[in-house]
């Protein structure tokens, strides 16, 4: 039940893997719907639903996509991530990490060590 776009090498250092708990993930139709909407997002490399544990493993390029976009897309099709204090802390941490990754990906390369900056 994998949906793959691209390869692991295509994202390089910005590739992240997130396990999203979805209490509303109940059957194969939900899993298919989640896989299709996430695979359509630019930057998603792999989506793997786990119906037994009601979770979704998503591998994506954090320089092109962030956690908030993933969750809002899932909420748009009726599959809201687990709430609660731990869920909110986890979501905030992942969003913070993705924002930092996106900013670092856009940073200019550092100057060579034997040349002073201009």
Tab-separated table of C-alpha atoms in Angstrom:
chain	number	residue	atom	x	y	z
A	1	UNK	CA	0.000	0.000	0.000
A	2	UNK	CA	2.771	2.404	-0.860
A	3	UNK	CA	2.491	5.397	-3.117
A	4	UNK	CA	5.854	6.539	-4.307
A	5	UNK	CA	6.915	9.694	-6.138
A	6	UNK	CA	10.574	10.070	-6.922
A	7	UNK	CA	13.368	8.402	-5.030
A	8	UNK	CA	14.930	8.849	-1.643
A	9	UNK	CA	17.975	10.411	-3.281
A	10	UNK	CA	15.865	13.136	-4.870
A	11	UNK	CA	15.299	14.929	-1.533
A	12	UNK	CA	18.762	14.381	-0.120
A	13	UNK	CA	19.402	15.996	3.232
A	14	UNK	CA	15.919	17.518	3.375
A	15	UNK	CA	14.051	14.211	3.336
A	16	UNK	CA	12.046	13.586	6.509
A	17	UNK	CA	9.806	10.759	7.623
A	18	UNK	CA	6.787	11.525	9.792
A	19	UNK	CA	4.376	9.079	11.391
A	20	UNK	CA	0.977	10.746	11.687
A	21	UNK	CA	-1.603	9.174	13.990
A	22	UNK	CA	-5.071	9.295	12.446
A	23	UNK	CA	-7.840	8.055	14.777
A	24	UNK	CA	-10.346	8.380	11.913
A	25	UNK	CA	-8.378	6.031	9.607
A	26	UNK	CA	-10.758	3.065	9.694
A	27	UNK	CA	-10.824	1.229	6.375
A	28	UNK	CA	-9.062	0.751	3.049
A	29	UNK	CA	-11.115	3.544	1.456
A	30	UNK	CA	-9.776	6.041	4.011
A	31	UNK	CA	-6.229	4.788	3.438
A	32	UNK	CA	-6.594	5.113	-0.325
A	33	UNK	CA	-8.053	8.612	-0.029
A	34	UNK	CA	-5.219	9.729	2.283
A	35	UNK	CA	-2.585	8.210	0.013
A	36	UNK	CA	-4.019	9.860	-3.109
A	37	UNK	CA	-4.356	13.377	-1.689
A	38	UNK	CA	-0.886	13.350	-0.120
A	39	UNK	CA	0.823	11.802	-3.151
A	40	UNK	CA	-0.548	14.695	-5.220
A	41	UNK	CA	1.361	17.255	-3.114
A	42	UNK	CA	4.712	18.430	-4.506
A	43	UNK	CA	7.557	17.083	-2.400
A	44	UNK	CA	5.855	13.915	-1.131
A	45	UNK	CA	8.114	10.939	-1.794
A	46	UNK	CA	6.257	8.076	-0.122
A	47	UNK	CA	2.978	7.463	1.714
A	48	UNK	CA	2.342	4.263	3.633
A	49	UNK	CA	-0.883	3.751	5.625
A	50	UNK	CA	-1.065	1.313	8.559
A	51	UNK	CA	-4.706	0.446	9.241
A	52	UNK	CA	-4.009	-1.720	12.300
A	53	UNK	CA	-2.290	1.096	14.164
A	54	UNK	CA	-4.350	3.841	12.505
A	55	UNK	CA	-1.364	5.821	11.354
A	56	UNK	CA	0.186	7.131	8.182
A	57	UNK	CA	3.919	7.182	7.462
A	58	UNK	CA	4.819	10.022	5.104
A	59	UNK	CA	8.265	10.634	3.639
A	60	UNK	CA	8.648	14.080	2.085
A	61	UNK	CA	11.086	16.811	1.110
A	62	UNK	CA	10.952	19.365	3.942
A	63	UNK	CA	12.505	22.045	1.731
A	64	UNK	CA	9.364	21.975	-0.438
A	65	UNK	CA	6.604	20.926	1.962
A	66	UNK	CA	5.822	21.296	5.659
A	67	UNK	CA	3.918	19.387	8.308
A	68	UNK	CA	1.104	21.938	8.535
A	69	UNK	CA	0.367	21.507	4.816
A	70	UNK	CA	0.177	17.727	5.264
A	71	UNK	CA	-2.233	17.939	8.185
A	72	UNK	CA	-4.447	20.595	6.610
A	73	UNK	CA	-4.680	18.478	3.451
A	74	UNK	CA	-5.688	15.443	5.514
A	75	UNK	CA	-8.222	17.492	7.485
A	76	UNK	CA	-9.690	18.643	4.172
A	77	UNK	CA	-10.694	15.066	3.351
A	78	UNK	CA	-11.967	14.281	6.856
A	79	UNK	CA	-8.867	12.597	8.302
A	80	UNK	CA	-7.784	14.784	11.208
A	81	UNK	CA	-4.564	13.901	13.059
A	82	UNK	CA	-4.704	12.895	16.718
A	83	UNK	CA	-5.168	15.841	19.045
A	84	UNK	CA	-4.278	16.169	22.681
A	85	UNK	CA	-1.307	17.778	24.337
A	86	UNK	CA	1.293	15.355	22.990
A	87	UNK	CA	-0.120	15.616	19.470
A	88	UNK	CA	0.019	19.421	19.557
A	89	UNK	CA	3.588	19.394	20.895
A	90	UNK	CA	4.668	16.919	18.223
A	91	UNK	CA	2.992	18.967	15.478
A	92	UNK	CA	4.649	22.184	16.678
A	93	UNK	CA	8.072	20.552	16.826
A	94	UNK	CA	7.752	19.045	13.349
A	95	UNK	CA	6.478	22.320	11.887
A	96	UNK	CA	9.398	24.179	13.487
A	97	UNK	CA	11.895	21.661	12.074
A	98	UNK	CA	10.340	21.872	8.597
A	99	UNK	CA	10.398	25.687	8.649
A	100	UNK	CA	14.071	25.648	9.614
A	101	UNK	CA	14.856	23.111	6.895
A	102	UNK	CA	13.124	25.253	4.276
A	103	UNK	CA	15.040	28.370	5.360
A	104	UNK	CA	18.353	26.489	5.417
A	105	UNK	CA	17.707	25.031	1.969
A	106	UNK	CA	17.380	28.571	0.585
A	107	UNK	CA	20.541	29.844	2.291
A	108	UNK	CA	23.461	30.754	0.023
A	109	UNK	CA	26.480	28.473	0.157
A	110	UNK	CA	29.182	29.531	2.599
A	111	UNK	CA	32.325	31.134	1.199
A	112	UNK	CA	35.420	29.060	0.700
A	113	UNK	CA	37.550	28.957	3.826
A	114	UNK	CA	40.572	30.580	2.178
A	115	UNK	CA	38.693	33.596	0.782
A	116	UNK	CA	37.260	36.434	2.882
A	117	UNK	CA	33.548	37.209	2.444
A	118	UNK	CA	32.633	40.015	0.032
